[in-house]
Coordinates of C-alpha atoms in Angstrom, one line a residue:
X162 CA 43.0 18.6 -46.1
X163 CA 46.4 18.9 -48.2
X164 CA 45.9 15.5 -49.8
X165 CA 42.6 16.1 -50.8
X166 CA 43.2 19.3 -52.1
X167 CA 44.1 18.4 -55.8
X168 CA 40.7 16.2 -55.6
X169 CA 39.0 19.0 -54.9
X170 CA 40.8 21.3 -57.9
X171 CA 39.9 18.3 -60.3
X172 CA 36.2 18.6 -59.6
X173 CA 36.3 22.4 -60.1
X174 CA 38.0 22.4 -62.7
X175 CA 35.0 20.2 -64.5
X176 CA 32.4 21.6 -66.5
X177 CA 29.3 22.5 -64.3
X178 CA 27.1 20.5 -66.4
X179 CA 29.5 17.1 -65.6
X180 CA 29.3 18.3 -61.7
X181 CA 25.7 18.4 -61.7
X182 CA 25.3 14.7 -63.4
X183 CA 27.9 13.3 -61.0
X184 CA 25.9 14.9 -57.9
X185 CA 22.6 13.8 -59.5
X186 CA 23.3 10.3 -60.3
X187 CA 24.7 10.3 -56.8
X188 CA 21.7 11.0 -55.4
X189 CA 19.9 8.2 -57.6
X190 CA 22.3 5.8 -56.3
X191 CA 22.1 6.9 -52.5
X192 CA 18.3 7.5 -52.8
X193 CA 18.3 3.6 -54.7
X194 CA 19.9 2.2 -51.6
X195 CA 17.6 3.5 -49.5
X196 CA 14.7 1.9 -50.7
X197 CA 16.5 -1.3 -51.5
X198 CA 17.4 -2.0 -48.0
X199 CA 14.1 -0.7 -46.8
X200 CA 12.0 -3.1 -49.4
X201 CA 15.0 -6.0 -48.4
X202 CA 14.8 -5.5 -44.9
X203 CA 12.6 -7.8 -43.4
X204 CA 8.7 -6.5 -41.7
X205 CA 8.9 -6.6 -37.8
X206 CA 6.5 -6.3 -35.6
X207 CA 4.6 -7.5 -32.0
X208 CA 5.1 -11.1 -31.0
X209 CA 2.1 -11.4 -29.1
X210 CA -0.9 -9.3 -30.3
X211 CA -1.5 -8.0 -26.1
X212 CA 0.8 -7.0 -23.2
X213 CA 2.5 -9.4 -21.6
X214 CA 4.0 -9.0 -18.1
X215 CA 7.5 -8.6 -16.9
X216 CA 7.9 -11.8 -15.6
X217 CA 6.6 -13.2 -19.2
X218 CA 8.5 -11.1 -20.8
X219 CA 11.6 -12.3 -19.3
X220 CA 10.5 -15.9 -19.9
X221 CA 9.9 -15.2 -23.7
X222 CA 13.4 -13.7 -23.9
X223 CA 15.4 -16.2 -22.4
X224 CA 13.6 -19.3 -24.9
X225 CA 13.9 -17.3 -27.9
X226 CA 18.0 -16.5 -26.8
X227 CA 17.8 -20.5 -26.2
X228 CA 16.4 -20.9 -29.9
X229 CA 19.3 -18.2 -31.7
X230 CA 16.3 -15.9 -32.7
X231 CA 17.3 -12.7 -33.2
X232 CA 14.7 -10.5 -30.9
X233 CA 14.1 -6.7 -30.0
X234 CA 12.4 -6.9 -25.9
X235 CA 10.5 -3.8 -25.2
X236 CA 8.9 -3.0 -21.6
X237 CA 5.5 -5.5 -22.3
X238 CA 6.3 -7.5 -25.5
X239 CA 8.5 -8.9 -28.0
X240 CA 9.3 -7.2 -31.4
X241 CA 10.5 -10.1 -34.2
X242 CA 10.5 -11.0 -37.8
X243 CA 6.8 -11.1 -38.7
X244 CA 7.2 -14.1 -41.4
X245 CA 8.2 -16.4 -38.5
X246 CA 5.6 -14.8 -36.0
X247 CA 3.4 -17.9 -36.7
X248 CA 6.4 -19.8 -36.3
X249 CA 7.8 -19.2 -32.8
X250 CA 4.2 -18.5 -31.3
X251 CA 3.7 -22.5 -32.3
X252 CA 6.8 -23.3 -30.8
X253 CA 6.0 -21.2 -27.6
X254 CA 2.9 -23.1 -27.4
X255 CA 4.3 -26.5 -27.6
X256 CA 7.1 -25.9 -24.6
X257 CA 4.3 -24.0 -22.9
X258 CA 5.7 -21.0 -22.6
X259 CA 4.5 -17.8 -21.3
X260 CA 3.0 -19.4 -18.4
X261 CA -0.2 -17.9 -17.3
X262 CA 0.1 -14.8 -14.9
X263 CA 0.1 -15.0 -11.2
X264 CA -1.7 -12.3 -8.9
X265 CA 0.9 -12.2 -5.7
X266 CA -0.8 -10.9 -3.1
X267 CA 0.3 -7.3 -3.2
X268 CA -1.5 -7.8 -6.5
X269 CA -4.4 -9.4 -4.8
X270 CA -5.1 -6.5 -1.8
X271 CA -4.1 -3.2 -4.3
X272 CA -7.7 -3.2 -4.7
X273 CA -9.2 -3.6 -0.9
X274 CA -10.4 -0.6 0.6
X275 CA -11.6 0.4 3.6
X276 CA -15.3 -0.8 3.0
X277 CA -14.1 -3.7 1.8
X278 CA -16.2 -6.3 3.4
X279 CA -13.6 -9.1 5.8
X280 CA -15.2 -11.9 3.6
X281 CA -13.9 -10.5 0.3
X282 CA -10.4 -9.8 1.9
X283 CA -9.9 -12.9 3.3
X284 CA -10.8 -14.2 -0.3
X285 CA -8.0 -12.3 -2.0
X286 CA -5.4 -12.9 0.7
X287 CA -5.8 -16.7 -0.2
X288 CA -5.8 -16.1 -3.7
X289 CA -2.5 -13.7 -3.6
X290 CA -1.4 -16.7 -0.7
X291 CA -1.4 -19.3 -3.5
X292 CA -0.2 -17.4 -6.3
X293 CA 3.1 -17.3 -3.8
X294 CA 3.1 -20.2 -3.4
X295 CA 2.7 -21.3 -7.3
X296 CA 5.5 -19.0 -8.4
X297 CA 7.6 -20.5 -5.7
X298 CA 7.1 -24.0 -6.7
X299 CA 7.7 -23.2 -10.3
X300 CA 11.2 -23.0 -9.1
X301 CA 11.8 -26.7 -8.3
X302 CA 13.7 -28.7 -10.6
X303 CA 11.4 -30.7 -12.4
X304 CA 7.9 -28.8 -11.5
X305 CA 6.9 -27.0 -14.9
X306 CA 3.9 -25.5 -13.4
X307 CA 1.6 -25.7 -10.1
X308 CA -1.7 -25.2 -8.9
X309 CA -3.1 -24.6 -5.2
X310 CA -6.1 -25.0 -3.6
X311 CA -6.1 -23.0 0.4
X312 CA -8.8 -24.0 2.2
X313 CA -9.2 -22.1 5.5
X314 CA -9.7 -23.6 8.4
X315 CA -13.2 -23.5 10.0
X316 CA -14.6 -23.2 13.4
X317 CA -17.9 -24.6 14.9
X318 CA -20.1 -21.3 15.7
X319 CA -23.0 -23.3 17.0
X320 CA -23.5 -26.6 18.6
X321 CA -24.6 -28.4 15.8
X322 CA -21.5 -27.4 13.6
X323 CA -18.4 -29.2 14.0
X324 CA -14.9 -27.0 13.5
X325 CA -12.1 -28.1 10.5
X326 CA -8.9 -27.8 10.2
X327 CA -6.8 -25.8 7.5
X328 CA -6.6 -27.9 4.3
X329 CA -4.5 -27.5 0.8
X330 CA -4.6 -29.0 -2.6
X331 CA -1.5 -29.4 -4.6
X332 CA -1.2 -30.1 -8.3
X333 CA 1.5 -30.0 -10.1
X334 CA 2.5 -30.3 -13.8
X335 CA 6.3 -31.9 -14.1
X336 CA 8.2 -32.4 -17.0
X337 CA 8.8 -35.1 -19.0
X338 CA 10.5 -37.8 -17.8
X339 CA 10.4 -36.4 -14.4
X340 CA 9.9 -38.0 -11.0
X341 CA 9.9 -36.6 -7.5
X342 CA 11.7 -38.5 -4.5
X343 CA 9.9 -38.7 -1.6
X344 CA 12.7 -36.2 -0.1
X345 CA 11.0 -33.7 -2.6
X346 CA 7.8 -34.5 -2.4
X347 CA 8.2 -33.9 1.6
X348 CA 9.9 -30.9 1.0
X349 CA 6.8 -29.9 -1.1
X350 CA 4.4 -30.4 2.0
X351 CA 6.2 -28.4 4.1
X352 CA 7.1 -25.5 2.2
X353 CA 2.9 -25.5 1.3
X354 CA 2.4 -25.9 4.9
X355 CA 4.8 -23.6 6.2
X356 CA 3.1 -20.8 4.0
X357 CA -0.3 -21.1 5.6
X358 CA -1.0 -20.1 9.1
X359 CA -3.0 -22.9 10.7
X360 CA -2.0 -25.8 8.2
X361 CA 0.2 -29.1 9.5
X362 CA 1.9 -30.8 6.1
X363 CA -0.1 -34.2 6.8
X364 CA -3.3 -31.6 5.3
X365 CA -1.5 -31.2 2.2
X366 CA -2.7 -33.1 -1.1
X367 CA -0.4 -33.3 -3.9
X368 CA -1.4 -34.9 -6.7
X369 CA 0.9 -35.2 -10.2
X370 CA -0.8 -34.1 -13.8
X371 CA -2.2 -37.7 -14.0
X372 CA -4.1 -37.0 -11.0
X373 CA -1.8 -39.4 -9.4
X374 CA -1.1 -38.8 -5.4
X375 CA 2.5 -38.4 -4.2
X376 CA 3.9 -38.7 -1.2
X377 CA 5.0 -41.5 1.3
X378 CA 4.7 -45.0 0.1
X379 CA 4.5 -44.0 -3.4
X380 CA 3.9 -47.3 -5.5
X381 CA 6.6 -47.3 -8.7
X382 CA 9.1 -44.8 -6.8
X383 CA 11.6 -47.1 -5.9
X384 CA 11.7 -49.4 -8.6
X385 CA 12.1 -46.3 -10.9
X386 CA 15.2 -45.4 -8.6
X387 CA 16.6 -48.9 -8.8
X388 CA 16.1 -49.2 -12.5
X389 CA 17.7 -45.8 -13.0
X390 CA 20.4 -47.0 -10.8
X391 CA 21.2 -49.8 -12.8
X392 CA 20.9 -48.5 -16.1
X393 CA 23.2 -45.5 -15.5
X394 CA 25.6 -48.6 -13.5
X395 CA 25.4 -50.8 -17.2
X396 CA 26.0 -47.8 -19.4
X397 CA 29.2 -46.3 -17.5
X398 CA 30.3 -49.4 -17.3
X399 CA 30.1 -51.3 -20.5
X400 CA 29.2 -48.5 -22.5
X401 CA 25.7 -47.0 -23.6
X402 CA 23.7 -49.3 -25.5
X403 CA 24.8 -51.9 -24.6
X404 CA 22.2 -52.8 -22.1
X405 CA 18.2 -52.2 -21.5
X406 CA 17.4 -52.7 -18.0
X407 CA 13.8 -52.9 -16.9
X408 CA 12.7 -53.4 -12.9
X409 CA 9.4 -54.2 -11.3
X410 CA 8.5 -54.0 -7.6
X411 CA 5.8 -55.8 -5.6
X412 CA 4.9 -54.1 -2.6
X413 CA 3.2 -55.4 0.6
X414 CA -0.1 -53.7 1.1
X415 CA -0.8 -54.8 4.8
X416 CA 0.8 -54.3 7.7
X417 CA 2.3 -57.2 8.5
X418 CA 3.9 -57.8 12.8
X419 CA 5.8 -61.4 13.3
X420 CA 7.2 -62.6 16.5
X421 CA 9.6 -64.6 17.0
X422 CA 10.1 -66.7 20.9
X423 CA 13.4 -68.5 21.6
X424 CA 14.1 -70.1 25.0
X425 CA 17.7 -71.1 25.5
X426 CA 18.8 -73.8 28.6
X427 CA 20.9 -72.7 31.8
X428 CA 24.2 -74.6 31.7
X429 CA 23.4 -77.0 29.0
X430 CA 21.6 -78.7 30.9
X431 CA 17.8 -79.9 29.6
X432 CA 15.2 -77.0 30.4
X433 CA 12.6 -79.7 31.6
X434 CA 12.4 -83.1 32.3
X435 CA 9.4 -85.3 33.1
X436 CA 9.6 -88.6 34.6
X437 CA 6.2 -91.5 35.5
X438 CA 6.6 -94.2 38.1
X439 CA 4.4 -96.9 38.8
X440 CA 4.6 -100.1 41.5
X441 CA 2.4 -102.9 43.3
X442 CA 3.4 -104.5 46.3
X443 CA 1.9 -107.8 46.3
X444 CA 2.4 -108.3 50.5
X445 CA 2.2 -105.8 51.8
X446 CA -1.2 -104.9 49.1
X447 CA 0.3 -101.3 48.5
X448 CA 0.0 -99.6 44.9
X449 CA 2.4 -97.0 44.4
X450 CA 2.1 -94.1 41.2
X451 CA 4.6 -91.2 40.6
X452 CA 4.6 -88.4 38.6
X453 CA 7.8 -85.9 38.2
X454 CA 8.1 -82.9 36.0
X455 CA 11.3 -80.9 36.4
X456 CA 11.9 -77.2 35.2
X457 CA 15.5 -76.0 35.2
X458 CA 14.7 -72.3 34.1
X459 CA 15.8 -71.2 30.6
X460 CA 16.6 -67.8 29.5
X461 CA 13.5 -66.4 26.7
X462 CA 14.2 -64.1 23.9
X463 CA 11.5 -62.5 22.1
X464 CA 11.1 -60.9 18.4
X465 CA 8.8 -58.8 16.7
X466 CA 9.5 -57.8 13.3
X467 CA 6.6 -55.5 11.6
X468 CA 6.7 -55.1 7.9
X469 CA 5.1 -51.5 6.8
X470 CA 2.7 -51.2 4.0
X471 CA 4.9 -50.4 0.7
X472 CA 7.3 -51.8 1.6
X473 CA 9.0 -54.0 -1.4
X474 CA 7.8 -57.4 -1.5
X475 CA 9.8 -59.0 -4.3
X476 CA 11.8 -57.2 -6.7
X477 CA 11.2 -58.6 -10.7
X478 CA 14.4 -57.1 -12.8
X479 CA 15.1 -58.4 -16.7
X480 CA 18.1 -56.9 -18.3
X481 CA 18.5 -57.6 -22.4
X482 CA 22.2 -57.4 -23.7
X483 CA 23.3 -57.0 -27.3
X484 CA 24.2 -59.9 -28.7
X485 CA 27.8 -58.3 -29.6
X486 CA 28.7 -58.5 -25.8
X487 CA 27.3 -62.1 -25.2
X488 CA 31.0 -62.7 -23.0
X489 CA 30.3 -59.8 -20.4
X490 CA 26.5 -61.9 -19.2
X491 CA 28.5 -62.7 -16.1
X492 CA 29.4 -59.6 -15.2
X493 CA 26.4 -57.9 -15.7
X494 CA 24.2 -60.4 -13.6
X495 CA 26.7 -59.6 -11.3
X496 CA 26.7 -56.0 -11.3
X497 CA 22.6 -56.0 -11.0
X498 CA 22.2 -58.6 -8.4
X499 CA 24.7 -56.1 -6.2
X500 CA 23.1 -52.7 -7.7
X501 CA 19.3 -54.2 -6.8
X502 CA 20.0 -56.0 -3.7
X503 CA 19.0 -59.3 -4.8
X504 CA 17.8 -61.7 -2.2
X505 CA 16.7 -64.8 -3.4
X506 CA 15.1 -66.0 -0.1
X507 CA 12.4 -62.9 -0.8
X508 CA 11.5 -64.3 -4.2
X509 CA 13.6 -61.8 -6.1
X510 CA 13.8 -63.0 -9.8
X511 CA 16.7 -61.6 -12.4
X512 CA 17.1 -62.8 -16.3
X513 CA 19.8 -61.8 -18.4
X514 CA 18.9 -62.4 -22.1
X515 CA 21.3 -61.6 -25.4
X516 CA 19.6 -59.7 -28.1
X517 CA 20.4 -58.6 -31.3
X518 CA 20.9 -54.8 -31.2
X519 CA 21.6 -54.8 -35.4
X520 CA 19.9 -52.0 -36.9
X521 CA 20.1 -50.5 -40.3
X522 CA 23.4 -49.1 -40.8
X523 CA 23.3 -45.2 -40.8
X524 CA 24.6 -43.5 -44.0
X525 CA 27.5 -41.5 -43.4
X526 CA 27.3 -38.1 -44.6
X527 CA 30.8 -37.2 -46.6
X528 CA 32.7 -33.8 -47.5
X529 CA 30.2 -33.9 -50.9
X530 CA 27.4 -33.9 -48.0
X531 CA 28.5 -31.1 -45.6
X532 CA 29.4 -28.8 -49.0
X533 CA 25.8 -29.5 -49.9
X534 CA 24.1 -28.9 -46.8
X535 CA 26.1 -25.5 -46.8
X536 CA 25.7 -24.4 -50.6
X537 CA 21.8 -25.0 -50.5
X538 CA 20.8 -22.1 -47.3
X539 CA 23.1 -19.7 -49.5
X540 CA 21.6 -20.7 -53.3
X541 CA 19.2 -18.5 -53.9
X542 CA 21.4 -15.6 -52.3
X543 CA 24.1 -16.7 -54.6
X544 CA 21.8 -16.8 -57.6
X545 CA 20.4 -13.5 -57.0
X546 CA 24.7 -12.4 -56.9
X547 CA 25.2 -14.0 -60.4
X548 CA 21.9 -12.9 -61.8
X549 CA 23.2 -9.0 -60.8
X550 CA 26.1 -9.3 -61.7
X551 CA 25.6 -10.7 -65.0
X552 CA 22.7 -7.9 -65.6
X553 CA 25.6 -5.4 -65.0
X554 CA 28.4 -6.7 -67.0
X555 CA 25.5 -7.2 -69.5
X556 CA 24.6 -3.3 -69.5
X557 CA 27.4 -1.7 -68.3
X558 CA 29.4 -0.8 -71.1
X559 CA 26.2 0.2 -72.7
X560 CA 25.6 2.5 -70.0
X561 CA 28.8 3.4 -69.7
X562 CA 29.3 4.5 -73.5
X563 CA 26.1 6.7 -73.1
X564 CA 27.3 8.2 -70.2
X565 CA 30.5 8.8 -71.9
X566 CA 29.0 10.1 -75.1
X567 CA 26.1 12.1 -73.0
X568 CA 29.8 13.7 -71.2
X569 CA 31.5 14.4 -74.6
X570 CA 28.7 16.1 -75.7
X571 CA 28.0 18.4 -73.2
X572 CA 31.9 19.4 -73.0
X573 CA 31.0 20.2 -76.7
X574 CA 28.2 21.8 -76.2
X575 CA 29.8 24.3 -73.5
X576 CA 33.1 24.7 -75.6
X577 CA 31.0 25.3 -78.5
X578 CA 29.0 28.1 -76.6
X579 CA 32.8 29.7 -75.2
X580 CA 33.9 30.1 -78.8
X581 CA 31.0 31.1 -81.3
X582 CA 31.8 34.6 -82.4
X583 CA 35.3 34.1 -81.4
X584 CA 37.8 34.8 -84.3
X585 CA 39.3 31.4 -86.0
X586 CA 43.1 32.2 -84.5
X587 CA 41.5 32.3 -80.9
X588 CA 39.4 29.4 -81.4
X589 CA 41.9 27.0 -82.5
X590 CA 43.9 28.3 -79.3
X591 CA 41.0 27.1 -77.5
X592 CA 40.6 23.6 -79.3
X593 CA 44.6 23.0 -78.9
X594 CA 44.3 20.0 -75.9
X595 CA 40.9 18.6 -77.6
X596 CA 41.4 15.3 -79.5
X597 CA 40.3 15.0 -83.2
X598 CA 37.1 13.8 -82.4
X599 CA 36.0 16.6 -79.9
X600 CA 37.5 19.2 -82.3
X601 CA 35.5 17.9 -85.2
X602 CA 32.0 18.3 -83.2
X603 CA 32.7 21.7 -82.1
X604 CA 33.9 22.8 -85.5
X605 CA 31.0 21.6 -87.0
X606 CA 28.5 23.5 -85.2
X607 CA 30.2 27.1 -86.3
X608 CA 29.5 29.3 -89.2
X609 CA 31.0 27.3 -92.5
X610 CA 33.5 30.6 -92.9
X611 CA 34.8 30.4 -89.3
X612 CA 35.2 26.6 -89.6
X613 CA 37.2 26.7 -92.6
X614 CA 39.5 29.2 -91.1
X615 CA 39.7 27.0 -88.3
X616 CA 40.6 23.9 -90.1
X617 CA 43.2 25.8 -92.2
X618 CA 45.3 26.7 -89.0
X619 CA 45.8 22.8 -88.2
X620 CA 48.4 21.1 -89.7
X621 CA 47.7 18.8 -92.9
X622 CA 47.5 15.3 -90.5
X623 CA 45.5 17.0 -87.7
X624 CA 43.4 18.7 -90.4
X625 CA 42.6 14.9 -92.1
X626 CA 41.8 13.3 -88.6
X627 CA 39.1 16.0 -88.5
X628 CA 37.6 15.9 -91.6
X629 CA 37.2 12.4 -91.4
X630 CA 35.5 12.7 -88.8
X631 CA 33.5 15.4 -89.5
X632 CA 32.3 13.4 -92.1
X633 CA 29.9 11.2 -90.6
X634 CA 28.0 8.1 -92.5
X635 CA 24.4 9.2 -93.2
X636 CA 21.7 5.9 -92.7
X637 CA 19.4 6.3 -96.4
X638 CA 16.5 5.6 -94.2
X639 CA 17.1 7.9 -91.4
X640 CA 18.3 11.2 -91.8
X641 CA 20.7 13.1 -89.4
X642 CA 18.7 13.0 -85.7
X643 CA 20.1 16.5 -84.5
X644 CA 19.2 18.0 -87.9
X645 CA 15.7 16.8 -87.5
X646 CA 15.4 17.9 -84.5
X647 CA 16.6 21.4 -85.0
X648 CA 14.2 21.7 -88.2
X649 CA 11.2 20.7 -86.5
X650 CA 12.0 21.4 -82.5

């Protein structure tokens, strides 16, 4: 408090009139502030005009984190700039994001009581069943959203009725670019089937957003694999553009069972032999015919090979290389007849073709283009800078002499008001620290007697600088302002 102790004398020791100003003009400026950051601040409100749900909530926040917008969560919405509300509710649209609510089943039975009738229970038990089992699948890598169908299973109550089994419909919405293995879709099945008492995976139906059924045998699946394979085999390998690969799959339909029957011969020897004999004996008139057929045993070996429908057929592959890397045609017919399996005796075909990758160079964006890019976010903050502080360098000292004349003025004024009716010895005591100027306007506004006396008690030079200044140039248009106003006030 020591060091701000001779601050604190200084601001006493000013006139009350100064201390007043200082605190008002304070104020302006504190009070100004206020409502500039309140009109500068930007208008927030409600992302989404209703409530959302927790787990919506949490799926809003953690796209919007991903997108760098600045966001305040609150317990059932999202509070954000409203001039980009429009904005991020398109782009929230386009990734599809909230997804739509799913009762659970606690959701489902919070309503059942004990009138209830069974009918409308088992209703919302399979409802709250699938909503389970559509938030669980929303989990899987891949799987943006899922639908699902339970259908119960049904008994025969009469003779004429025949019973069903438990049945369930799966659709699913994947993500671009996305395909499910076999493996997955499997795992699908089972998890659907494992949820619902009564229901074996071969009655689950899972069909793809193009309506497209998935499972075993799944036409396209391991073509896409192979051509996947390859690509990502070409690109690590000889770098990425380099090569387009493209693979298509024939796949038997039909079932197809060959055998195969091989008899081998017991010690070398022939397995059969057959031998005809035929003679006539003229004298003694006798006719003789012989037939011999000889069997030595063999050993038999049998072989049935079945083929499974979908099952690859021929395999079709075409890879396109840029021109640039015409020498490396070898080694990538090599790399994709080992990466595809390529069996000629099945058909397979592969074709590798140079083609020119030349495209339009792309302009390179120099230092000139990066300061650009940075300058022009921050212009029209940096104009608005310039433009304020040009308008204060511009009225500043015009302020600033009005403020320093409206000062002067009311020191006068107050020192005037301490010495009228003083006598002339005590009131040039009083004026001996004023400068000329402040003398002069305090002088001037005693009696004529008084001021003379006064300005005979300063020395010759002092008493000039006064005078002069006392002496102020009168406009022949305008008279003297304070003199009209104290004529006619």
């Amino acid at each position: 408090m020591q060091q701000f102790a001779p601050l604190l004398g200084r601001w006493k020791a000013l006139p009350h009139a100064v201390r007043t100003s200082a605190a008002l003009a304070s104020l302006a400026l504190l009070g100004a502030s206020v409502i500039f950051g309140v009109v500068a601040h930007p208008a927030r409100g409600a992302l989404f005009a209703s409530p959302l749900h927790p787990e919506q909530v949490s799926e809003i926040q953690e796209r919007l984190a991903s997108w760098n917008v600045p966001f305040t969560p609150t317990a059932d919405n999202v509070i954000v700039d409203s001039s980009r509300r429009n904005d991020l509710l398109l782009r929230l649209s386009l990734s599809g994001v909230p997804h739509q609510h799913l009762e659970t089943t606690g959701e489902a039975l919070a309503n059942i009581g004990v009138l209830t009738p069974q009918s409308v229970i088992d209703a919302q038990t399979r409802s709250g069943l699938a909503g389970d089992i559509e938030a669980g699948l929303r989990g899987v890598d891949g799987i943006d959203d899922a639908r699902v169908i339970i259908a119960p299973a049904k008994r025969a109550e009469f003779a004429d009725e025949s019973s069903g089994d438990a049945s369930a419909s799966v659709r699913l919405q994947l993500r671009a670019g996305t395909h499910l293995s076999t493996a997955t879709v499997n795992g699908i099945r089972a998890f659907v089937a494992a949820a619902v008492t009564g229901l074996v995976p071969q009655r689950v139906t899972i069909l793809d957003d193009r309506g497209v059924a998935l499972g075993d045998g799944d036409d396209g699946e391991e073509a896409a694999a192979l051509q996947d394979s390859l690509q990502s085999a070409l690109d690590a390998a000889f770098g990425a553009g380099v090569a387009i690969v493209r693979v298509r799959a024939e796949y038997a339909g039909d079932r197809v069972v060959r055998h195969d029957v091989r008899r081998t011969a017991v010690g070398g020897a022939p397995i059969g032999r057959s031998s005809h004999a035929e003679s006539y004996v003229d004298g003694n008139k006798r006719y003789r015919h012989e037939d011999v057929d000889d069997d030595r045993g063999s050993e038999t070996r049998e072989t049935v090979v079945q083929t499974a429908p979908g099952s690859i057929r021929r395999i079709s592959a075409g890879i396109f290389v840029d021109e640039a890397r015409a020498g490396d045609l070898a080694n990538v017919r090599d790399v994709a007849a080992a990466v595809l399996g390529y069996d000629a005796r099945r058909g397979d075909t592969l074709t590798v073709q140079t083609v020119d990758f030349r495209r339009a160079p792309e302009a390179k964006k120099d230092v000139w283009w990066l300061i650009y890019g940075t300058v022009v976010p921050l212009a029209p903050a940096l104009v608005l800078a310039l433009a304020a502080v040009f308008i204060v360098r511009l009225v500043l000292p015009g302020a600033s002499s009005l403020a320093t004349r409206w000062i002067e003025r009311t020191s006068v004024r107050e020192a005037s008001r301490a010495v009228s009716g003083l006598a002339p010895a005590r009131v040039r005591t009083a004026l001996v620290d004023e400068p000329p100027h402040a003398a002069a306007a305090i002088i001037s506004a005693l009696p004529a007697a008084t001021a003379a006396a006064v300005l005979e008690l300063y020395p010759q030079h002092e008493r000039e600088a006064i005078i002069r200044r006392m002496q102020r140039p009168q406009s022949p248009l305008l008279g003297d302002p304070q003199e009209y106003v104290r004529r006619h006030g």
